Short mmCIF file of C-alpha atoms in Angstrom, two decimals:
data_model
loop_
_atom_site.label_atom_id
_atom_site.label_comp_id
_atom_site.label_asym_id
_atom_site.label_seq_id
_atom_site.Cartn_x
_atom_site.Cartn_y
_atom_site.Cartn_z
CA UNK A 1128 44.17 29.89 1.85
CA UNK A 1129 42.02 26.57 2.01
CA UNK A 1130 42.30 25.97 -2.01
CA UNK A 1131 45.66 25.78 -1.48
CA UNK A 1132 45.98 23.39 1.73
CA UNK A 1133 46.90 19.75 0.79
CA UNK A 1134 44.35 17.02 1.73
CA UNK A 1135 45.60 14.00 2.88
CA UNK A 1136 42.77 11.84 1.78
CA UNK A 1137 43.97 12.38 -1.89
CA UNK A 1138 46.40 9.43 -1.86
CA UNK A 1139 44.03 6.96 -0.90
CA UNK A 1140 41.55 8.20 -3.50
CA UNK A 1141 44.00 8.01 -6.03
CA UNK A 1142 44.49 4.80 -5.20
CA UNK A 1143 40.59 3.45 -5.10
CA UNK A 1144 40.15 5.32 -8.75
CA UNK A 1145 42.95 2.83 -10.18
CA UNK A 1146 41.46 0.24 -7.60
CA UNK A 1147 37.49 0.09 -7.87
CA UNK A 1148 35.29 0.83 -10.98
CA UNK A 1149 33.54 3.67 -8.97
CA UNK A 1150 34.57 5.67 -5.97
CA UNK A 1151 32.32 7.55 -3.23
CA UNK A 1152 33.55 9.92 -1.26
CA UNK A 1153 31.39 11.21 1.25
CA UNK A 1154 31.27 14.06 3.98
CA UNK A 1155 29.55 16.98 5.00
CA UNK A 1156 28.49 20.09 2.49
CA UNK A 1157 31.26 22.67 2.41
CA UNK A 1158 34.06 20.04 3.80
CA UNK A 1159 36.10 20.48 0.19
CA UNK A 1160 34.54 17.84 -1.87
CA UNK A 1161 34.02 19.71 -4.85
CA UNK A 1162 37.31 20.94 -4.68
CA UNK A 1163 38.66 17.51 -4.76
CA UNK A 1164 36.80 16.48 -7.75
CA UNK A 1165 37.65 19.30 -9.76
CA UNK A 1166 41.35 18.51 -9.20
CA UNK A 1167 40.48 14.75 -10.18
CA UNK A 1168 39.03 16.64 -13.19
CA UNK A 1169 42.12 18.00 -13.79
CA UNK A 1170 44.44 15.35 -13.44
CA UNK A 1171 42.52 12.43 -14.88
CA UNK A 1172 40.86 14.81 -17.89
CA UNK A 1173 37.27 13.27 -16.87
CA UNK A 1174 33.90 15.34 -17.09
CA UNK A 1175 33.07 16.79 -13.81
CA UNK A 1176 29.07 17.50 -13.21
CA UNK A 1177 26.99 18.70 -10.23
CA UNK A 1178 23.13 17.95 -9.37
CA UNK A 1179 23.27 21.27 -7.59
CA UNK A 1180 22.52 22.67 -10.57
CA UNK A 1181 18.77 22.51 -11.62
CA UNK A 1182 18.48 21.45 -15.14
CA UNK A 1183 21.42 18.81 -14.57
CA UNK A 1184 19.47 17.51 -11.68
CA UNK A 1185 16.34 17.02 -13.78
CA UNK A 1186 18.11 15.96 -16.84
CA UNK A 1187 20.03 13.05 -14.52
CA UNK A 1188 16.27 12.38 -12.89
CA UNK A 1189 14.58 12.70 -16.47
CA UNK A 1190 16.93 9.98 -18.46
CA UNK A 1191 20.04 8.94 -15.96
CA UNK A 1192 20.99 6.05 -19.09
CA UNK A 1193 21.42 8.95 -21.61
CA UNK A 1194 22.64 11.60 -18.95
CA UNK A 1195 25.87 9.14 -17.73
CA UNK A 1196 26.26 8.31 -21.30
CA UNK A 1197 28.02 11.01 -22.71
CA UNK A 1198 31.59 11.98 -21.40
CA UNK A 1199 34.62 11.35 -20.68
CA UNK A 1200 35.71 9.15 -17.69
CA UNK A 1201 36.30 9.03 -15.19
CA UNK A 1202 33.24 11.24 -14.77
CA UNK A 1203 32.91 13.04 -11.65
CA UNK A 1204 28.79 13.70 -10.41
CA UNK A 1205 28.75 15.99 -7.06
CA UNK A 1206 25.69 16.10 -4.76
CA UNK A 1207 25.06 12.53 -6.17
CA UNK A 1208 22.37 12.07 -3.81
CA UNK A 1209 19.79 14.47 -5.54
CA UNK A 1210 19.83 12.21 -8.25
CA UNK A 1211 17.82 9.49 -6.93
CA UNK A 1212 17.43 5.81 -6.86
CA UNK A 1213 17.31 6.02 -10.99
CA UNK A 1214 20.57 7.37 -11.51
CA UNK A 1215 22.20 4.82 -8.88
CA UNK A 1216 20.69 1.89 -10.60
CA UNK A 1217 21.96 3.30 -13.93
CA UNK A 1218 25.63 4.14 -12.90
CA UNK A 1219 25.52 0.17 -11.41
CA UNK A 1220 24.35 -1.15 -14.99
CA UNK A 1221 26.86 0.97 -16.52
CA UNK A 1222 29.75 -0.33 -14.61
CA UNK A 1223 28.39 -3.89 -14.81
CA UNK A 1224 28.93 -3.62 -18.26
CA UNK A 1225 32.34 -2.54 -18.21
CA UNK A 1226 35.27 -4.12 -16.22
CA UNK A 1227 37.16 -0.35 -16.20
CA UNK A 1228 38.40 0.98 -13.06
CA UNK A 1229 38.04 4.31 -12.36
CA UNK A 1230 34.52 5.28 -13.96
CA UNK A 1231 33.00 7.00 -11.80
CA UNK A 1232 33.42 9.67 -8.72
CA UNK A 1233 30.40 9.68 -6.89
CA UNK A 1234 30.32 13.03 -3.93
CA UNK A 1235 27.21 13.10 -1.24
CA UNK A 1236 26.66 15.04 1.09
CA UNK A 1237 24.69 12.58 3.27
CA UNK A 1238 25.32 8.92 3.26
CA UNK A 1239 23.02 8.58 0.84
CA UNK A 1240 23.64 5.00 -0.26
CA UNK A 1241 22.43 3.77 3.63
CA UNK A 1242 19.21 6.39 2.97
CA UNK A 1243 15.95 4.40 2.87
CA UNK A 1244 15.38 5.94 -0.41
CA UNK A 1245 17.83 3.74 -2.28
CA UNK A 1246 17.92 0.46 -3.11
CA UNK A 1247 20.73 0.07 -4.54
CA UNK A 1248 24.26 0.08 -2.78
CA UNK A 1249 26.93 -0.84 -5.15
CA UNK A 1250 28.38 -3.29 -3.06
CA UNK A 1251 31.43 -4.82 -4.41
CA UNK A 1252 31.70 -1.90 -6.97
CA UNK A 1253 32.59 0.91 -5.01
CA UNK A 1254 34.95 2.18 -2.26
CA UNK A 1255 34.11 4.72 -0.15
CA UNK A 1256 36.26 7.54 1.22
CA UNK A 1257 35.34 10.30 3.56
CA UNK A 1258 36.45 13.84 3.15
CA UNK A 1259 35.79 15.93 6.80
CA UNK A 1260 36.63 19.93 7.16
CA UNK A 1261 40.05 20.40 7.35
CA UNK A 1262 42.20 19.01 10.16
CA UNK A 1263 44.40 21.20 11.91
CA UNK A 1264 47.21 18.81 10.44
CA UNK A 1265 46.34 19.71 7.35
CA UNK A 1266 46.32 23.07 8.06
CA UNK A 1267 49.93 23.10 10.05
CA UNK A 1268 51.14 21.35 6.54
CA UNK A 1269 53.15 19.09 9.26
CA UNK A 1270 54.70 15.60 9.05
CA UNK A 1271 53.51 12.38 9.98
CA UNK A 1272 49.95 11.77 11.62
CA UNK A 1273 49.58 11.19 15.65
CA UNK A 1274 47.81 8.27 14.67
CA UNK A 1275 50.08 6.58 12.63
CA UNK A 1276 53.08 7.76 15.28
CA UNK A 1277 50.78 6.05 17.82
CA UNK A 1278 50.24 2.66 16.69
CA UNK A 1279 54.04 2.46 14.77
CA UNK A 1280 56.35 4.04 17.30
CA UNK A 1281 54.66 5.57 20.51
CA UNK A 1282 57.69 6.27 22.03
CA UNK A 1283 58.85 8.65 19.54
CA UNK A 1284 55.73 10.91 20.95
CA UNK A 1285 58.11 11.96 24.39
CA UNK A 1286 59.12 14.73 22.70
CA UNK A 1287 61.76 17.30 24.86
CA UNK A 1288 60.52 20.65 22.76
CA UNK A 1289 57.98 22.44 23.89
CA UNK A 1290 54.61 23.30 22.60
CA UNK A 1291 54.36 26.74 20.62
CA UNK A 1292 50.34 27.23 21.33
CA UNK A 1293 49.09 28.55 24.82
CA UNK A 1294 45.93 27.14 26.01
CA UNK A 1295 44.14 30.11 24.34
CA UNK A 1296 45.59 29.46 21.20
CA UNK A 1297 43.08 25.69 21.73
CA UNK A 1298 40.17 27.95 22.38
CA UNK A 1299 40.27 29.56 19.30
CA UNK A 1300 40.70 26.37 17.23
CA UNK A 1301 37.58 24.92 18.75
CA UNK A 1302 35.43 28.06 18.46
CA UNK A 1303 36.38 28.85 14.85
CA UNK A 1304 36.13 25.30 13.11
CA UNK A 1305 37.48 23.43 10.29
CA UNK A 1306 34.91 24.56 7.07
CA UNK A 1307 37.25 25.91 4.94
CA UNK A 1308 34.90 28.51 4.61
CA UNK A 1309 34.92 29.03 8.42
CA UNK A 1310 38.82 28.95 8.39
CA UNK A 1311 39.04 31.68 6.13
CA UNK A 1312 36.87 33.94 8.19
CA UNK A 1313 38.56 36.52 10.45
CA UNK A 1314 35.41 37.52 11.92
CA UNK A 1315 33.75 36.01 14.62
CA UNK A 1316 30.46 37.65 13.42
CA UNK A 1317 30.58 36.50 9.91
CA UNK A 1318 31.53 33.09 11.32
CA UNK A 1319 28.23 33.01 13.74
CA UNK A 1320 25.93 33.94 10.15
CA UNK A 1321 27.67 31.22 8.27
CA UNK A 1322 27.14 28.53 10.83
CA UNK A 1323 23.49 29.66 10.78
CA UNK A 1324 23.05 29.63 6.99
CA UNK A 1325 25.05 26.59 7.37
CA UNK A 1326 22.36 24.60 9.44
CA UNK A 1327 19.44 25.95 8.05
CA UNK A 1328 20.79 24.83 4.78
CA UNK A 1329 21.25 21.19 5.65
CA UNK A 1330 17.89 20.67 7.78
CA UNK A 1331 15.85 22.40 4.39
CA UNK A 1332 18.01 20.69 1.60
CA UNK A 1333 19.58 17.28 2.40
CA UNK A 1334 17.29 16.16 5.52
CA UNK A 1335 14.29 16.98 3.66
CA UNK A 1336 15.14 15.69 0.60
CA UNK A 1337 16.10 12.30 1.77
CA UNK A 1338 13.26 11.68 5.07
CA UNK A 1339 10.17 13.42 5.92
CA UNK A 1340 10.53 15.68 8.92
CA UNK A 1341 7.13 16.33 10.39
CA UNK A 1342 8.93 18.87 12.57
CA UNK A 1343 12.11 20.31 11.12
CA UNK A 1344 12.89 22.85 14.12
CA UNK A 1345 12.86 20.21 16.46
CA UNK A 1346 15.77 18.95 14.25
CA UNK A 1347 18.06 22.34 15.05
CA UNK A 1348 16.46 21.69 18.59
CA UNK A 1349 17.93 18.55 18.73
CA UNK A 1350 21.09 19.34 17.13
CA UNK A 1351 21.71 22.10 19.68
CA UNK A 1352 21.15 19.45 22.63
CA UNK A 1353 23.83 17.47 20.99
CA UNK A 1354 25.92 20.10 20.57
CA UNK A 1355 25.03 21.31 24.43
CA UNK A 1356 26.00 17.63 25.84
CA UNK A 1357 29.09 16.49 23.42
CA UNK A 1358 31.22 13.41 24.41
CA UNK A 1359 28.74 12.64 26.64
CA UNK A 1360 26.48 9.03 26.11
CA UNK A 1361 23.17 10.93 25.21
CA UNK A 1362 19.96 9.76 27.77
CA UNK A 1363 17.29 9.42 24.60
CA UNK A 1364 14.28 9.15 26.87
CA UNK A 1365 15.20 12.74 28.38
CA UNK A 1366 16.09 14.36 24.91
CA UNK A 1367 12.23 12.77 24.09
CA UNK A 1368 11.37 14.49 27.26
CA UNK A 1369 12.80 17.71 26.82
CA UNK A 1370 11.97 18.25 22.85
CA UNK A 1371 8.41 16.64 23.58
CA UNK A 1372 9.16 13.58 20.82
CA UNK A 1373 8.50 9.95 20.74
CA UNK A 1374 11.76 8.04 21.79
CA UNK A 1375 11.86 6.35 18.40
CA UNK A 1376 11.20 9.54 16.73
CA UNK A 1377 14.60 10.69 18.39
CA UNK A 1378 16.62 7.58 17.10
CA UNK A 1379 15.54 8.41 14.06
CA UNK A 1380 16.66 11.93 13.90
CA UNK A 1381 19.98 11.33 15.45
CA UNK A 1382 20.13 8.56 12.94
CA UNK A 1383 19.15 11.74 10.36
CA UNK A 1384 21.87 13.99 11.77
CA UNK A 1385 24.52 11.60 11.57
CA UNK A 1386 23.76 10.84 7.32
CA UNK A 1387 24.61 14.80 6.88
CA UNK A 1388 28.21 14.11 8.84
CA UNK A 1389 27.33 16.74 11.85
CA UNK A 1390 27.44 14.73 14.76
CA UNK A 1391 29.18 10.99 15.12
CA UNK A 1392 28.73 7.95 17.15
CA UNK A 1393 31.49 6.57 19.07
CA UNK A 1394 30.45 3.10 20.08
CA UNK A 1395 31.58 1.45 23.13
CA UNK A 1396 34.52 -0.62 23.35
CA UNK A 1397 34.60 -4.18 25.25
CA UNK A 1398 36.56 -7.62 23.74
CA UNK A 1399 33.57 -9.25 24.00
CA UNK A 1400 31.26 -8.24 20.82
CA UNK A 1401 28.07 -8.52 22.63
CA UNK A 1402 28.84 -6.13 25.43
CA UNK A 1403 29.98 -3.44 22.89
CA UNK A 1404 26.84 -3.47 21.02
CA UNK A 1405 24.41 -3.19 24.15
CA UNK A 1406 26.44 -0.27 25.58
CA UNK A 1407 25.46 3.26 24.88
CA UNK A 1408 27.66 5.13 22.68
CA UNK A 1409 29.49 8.65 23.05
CA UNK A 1410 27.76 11.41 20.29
CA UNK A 1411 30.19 14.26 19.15
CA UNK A 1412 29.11 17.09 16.78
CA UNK A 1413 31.82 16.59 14.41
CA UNK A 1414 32.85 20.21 13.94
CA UNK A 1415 33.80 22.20 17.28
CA UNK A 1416 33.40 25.72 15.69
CA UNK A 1417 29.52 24.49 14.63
CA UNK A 1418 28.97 23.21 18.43
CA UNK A 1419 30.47 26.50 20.04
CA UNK A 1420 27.94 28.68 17.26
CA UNK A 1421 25.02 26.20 18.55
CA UNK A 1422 25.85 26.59 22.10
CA UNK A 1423 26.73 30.31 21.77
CA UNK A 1424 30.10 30.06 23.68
CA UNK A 1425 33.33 31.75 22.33
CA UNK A 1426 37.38 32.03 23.04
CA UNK A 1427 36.63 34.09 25.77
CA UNK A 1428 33.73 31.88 27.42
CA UNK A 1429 35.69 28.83 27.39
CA UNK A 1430 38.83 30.91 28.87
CA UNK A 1431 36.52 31.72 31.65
CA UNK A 1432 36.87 30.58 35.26
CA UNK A 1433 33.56 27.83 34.85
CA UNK A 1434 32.60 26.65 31.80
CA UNK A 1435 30.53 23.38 31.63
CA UNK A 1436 30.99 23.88 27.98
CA UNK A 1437 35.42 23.38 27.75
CA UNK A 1438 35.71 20.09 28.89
CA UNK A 1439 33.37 18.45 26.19
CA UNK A 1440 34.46 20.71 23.39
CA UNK A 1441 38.51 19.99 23.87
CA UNK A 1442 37.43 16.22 24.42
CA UNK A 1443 35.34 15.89 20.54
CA UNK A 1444 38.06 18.37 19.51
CA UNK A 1445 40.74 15.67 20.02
CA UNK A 1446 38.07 12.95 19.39
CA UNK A 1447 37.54 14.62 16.09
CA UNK A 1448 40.94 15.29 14.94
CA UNK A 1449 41.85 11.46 15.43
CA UNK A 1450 39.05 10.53 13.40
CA UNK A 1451 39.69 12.76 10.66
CA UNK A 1452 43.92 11.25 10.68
CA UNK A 1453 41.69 7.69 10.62
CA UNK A 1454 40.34 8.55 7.22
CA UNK A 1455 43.48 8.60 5.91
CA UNK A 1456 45.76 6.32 7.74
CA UNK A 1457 46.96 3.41 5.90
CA UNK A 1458 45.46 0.62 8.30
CA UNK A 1459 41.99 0.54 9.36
CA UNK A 1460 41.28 1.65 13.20
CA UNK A 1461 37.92 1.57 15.09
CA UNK A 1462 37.26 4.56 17.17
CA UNK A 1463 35.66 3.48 20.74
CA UNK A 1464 34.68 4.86 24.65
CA UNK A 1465 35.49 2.49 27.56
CA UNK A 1466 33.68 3.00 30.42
CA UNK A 1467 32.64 0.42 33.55
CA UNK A 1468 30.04 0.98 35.26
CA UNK A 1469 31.07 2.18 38.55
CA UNK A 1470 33.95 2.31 37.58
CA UNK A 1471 37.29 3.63 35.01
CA UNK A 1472 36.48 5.61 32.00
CA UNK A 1473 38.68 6.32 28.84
CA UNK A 1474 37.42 8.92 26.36
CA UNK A 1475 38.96 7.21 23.00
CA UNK A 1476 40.04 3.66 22.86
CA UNK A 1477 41.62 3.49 19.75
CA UNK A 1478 41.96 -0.11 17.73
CA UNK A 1479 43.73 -1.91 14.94
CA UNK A 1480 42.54 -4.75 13.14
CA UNK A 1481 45.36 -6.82 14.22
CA UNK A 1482 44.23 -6.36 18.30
CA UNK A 1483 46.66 -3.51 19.37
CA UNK A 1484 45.15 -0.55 21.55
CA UNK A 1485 45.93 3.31 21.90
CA UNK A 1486 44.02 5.02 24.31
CA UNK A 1487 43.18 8.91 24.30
CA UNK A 1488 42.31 10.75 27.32
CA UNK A 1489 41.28 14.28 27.28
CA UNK A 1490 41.96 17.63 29.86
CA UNK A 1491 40.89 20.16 29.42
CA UNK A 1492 43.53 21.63 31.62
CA UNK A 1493 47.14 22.91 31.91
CA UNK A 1494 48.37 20.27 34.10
CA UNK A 1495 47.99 16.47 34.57
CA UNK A 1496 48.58 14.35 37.50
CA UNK A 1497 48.43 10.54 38.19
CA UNK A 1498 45.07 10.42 39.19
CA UNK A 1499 44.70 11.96 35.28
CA UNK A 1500 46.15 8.01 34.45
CA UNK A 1501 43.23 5.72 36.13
CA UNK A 1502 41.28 4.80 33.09
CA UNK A 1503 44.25 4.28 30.66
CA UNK A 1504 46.23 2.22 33.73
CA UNK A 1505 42.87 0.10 34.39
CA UNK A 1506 42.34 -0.59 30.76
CA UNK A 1507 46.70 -1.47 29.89
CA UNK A 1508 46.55 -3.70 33.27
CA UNK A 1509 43.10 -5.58 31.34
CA UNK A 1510 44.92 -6.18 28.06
CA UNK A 1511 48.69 -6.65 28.72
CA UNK A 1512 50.88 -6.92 25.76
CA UNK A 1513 47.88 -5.67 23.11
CA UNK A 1514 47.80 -1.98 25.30
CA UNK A 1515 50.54 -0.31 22.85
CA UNK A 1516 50.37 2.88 24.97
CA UNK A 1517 47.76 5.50 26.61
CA UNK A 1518 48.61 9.20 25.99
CA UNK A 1519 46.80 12.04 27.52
CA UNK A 1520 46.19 15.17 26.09
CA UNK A 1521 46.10 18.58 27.86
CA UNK A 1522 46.36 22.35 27.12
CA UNK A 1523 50.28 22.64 28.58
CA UNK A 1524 53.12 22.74 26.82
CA UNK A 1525 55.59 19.50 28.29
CA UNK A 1526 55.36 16.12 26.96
CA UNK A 1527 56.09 14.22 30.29
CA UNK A 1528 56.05 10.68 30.75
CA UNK A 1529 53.91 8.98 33.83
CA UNK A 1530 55.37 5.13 33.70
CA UNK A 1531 54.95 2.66 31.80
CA UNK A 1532 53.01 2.88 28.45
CA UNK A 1533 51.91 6.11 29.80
CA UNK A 1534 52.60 9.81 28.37
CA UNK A 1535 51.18 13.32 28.69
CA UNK A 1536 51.41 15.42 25.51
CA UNK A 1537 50.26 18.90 24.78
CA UNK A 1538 47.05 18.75 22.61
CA UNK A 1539 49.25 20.41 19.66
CA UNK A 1540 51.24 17.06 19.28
CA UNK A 1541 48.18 15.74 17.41
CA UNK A 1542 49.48 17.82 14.69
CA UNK A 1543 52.86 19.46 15.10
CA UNK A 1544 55.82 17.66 16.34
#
């Protein structure tokens, strides 16, 4: 059962409560937040309050002074963006006051201190954490992270065992999701209404509350084309086109979708700063069971003979995965697409602060040739000694090794090894 899966985020924000006066974690509604908090509750005998509930939310609105006043820290405040700017300003005077660590634990579900309707953003009081659905890693209950594996040892990764799931076994993980309400759902019926409820929710509640929307379906509309056209670089003046919007008024709802955690950009990746910044990035819906519900595609549709949709959907399914592992890994990594023009691609170039490179190619298929190789070889033969090693990932069952630097591994490695 999800209440009892282990998140690996928790040592890290055990380690920012004892580190920073207040702590933020953010991530999407229904990702486990609450659940985390309550355990901090727990453990660190704190006060633990939500703005979901009405009279809370105007009592924190009414007087936030008096309302953070009373007791006992650390206290824990969910849905801290419904609040406001008042209660932001009054947690920063608090802590400005006090030299404590561990005051506060702050949980949004939007990133509410980059909304325009805050002016305050705690810099240099706070660190911020982000808690996703549940990664299949956590799930498994298995070892160390890909990630780490990646960047530490790579080699360790050619594996001789083989992979226990089946390429239908992948289906199924991307169609049902990672909500831990989702997970928990047997029924691919139930699953459909809560994605539903799900969207509706966020477009009504948390967009709403933090922009005006002029148009709120053409959010969902929007969402959907997203979903539709994952991992690919989106083409804003044909979204515009299609959705009959203003190319600016797209920006800004992308901008919008990505504050409530369901899609991500993934920049591009160059060494030269300027070129990464003027190259169109990759967008991903951030949960694979919420794409396949928008899209209306199942197990069985992306088991089919064509499907424009499996490609895409095993690509941010890996992409996804990897970021979810960077939340918690203990070094920082930057999450990039390579691609020049004319020329070699690679779905996930994966970086370190210190220069060193991983990159992540996915197939969506059971087997995997040389030709599979071209973007990862181009981009080790451009760095040298800083390429650490290019794996890709595919729905077989053989970790097999293609040269130098240069592995295949089922998609299952990301979590079980």
């Amino acid at each position: 059962m999800p209440e009892l899966v282990s998140r690996r985020i928790t040592g890290h924000a055990e380690e920012f409560l004892d580190a920073f006066r207040v702590v933020i974690v953010n991530g999407p509604r229904q990702s486990g937040k609450t659940t985390l908090l309550q355990q901090f509750n727990e453990g660190r005998e704190g006060t633990y309050l939500t703005l979901d509930d009405g009279p809370l939310r105007s009592a924190a609105q009414a007087d936030p002074a008096v309302f953070i006043a009373d007791g006992s820290r650390p206290m824990m405040i969910d849905e801290i963006q419904r609040g406001g700017d008042d209660l932001i300003l009054a947690i920063k005077a608090e802590v400005d006051r006090k030299a404590e660590r561990g005051q506060f634990v702050l949980a949004g579900s939007t990133r509410f201190l980059s909304t325009p309707s805050l002016s305050e953003s705690l810099a240099g009081r706070a660190g911020i954490l982000e808690l996703w659905p549940f990664a299949q890693e956590e799930l498994a209950g298995t070892g160390e992270s890909f990630l780490v594996t990646a960047f530490n040892d790579p080699e360790a990764l050619r594996s001789s065992s083989l992979s226990d799931y089946s390429r239908r076994d992948y289906f199924e993980l991307v169609c049902r999701g990672f909500y831990p309400e989702a997970v928990t759902m047997r029924s691919e019926f139930t699953r459909d209404r809560w994605y539903r409820t799900y969207v509706q929710s966020i477009i009504d509640t948390d967009i709403r509350e933090m922009a005006r929307v002029d148009e709120p379906s053409s959010l969902r509309q929007l969402l959907t084309l997203v979903a539709a056209s994952t991992a690919q670089e989106p083409n804003m003046v044909k979204i515009g086109s299609d959705l009959q919007l203003h190319r600016s008024t797209v920006n800004r709802y992308v901008g919008l979708l990505e504050t409530v955690f369901l899609i991500r950009q993934v920049p591009a990746w160059s060494r030269n700063l300027v070129a990464r910044a003027v190259r169109r990035p990759k967008l991903h819906v951030t949960d694979t069971g919420l794409a396949s519900h928008l899209i209306g595609v199942d197990a069985d549709g992306l088991a089919a003979r064509v499907s424009p949709a499996r490609g895409p959907l095993i690509e941010s399914f890996i992409v996804n995965e990897i970021a979810k592992q960077a939340t918690w890994a203990p070094f920082r990594v930057g999450l990039h697409h390579w691609r020049v023009s004319q020329g070699a691609e690679v779905d996930l170039v994966l970086e370190r602060n210190n220069g060193r490179i991983v990159g992540v190619e996915a197939k969506a298929t059971d087997s995997v040739n040389q030709a599979d190789f071209k973007g990862l070889v181009a981009l080790r033969e451009s760095l040298g000694e800083d390429f650490l090693h290019g794996f890709v990932f595919y729905t077989g069952v053989r970790s097999l090794s293609f040269g130098d630097r240069l592995t295949a591994l089922p998609i299952s490695a990301l979590w079980d090894r």
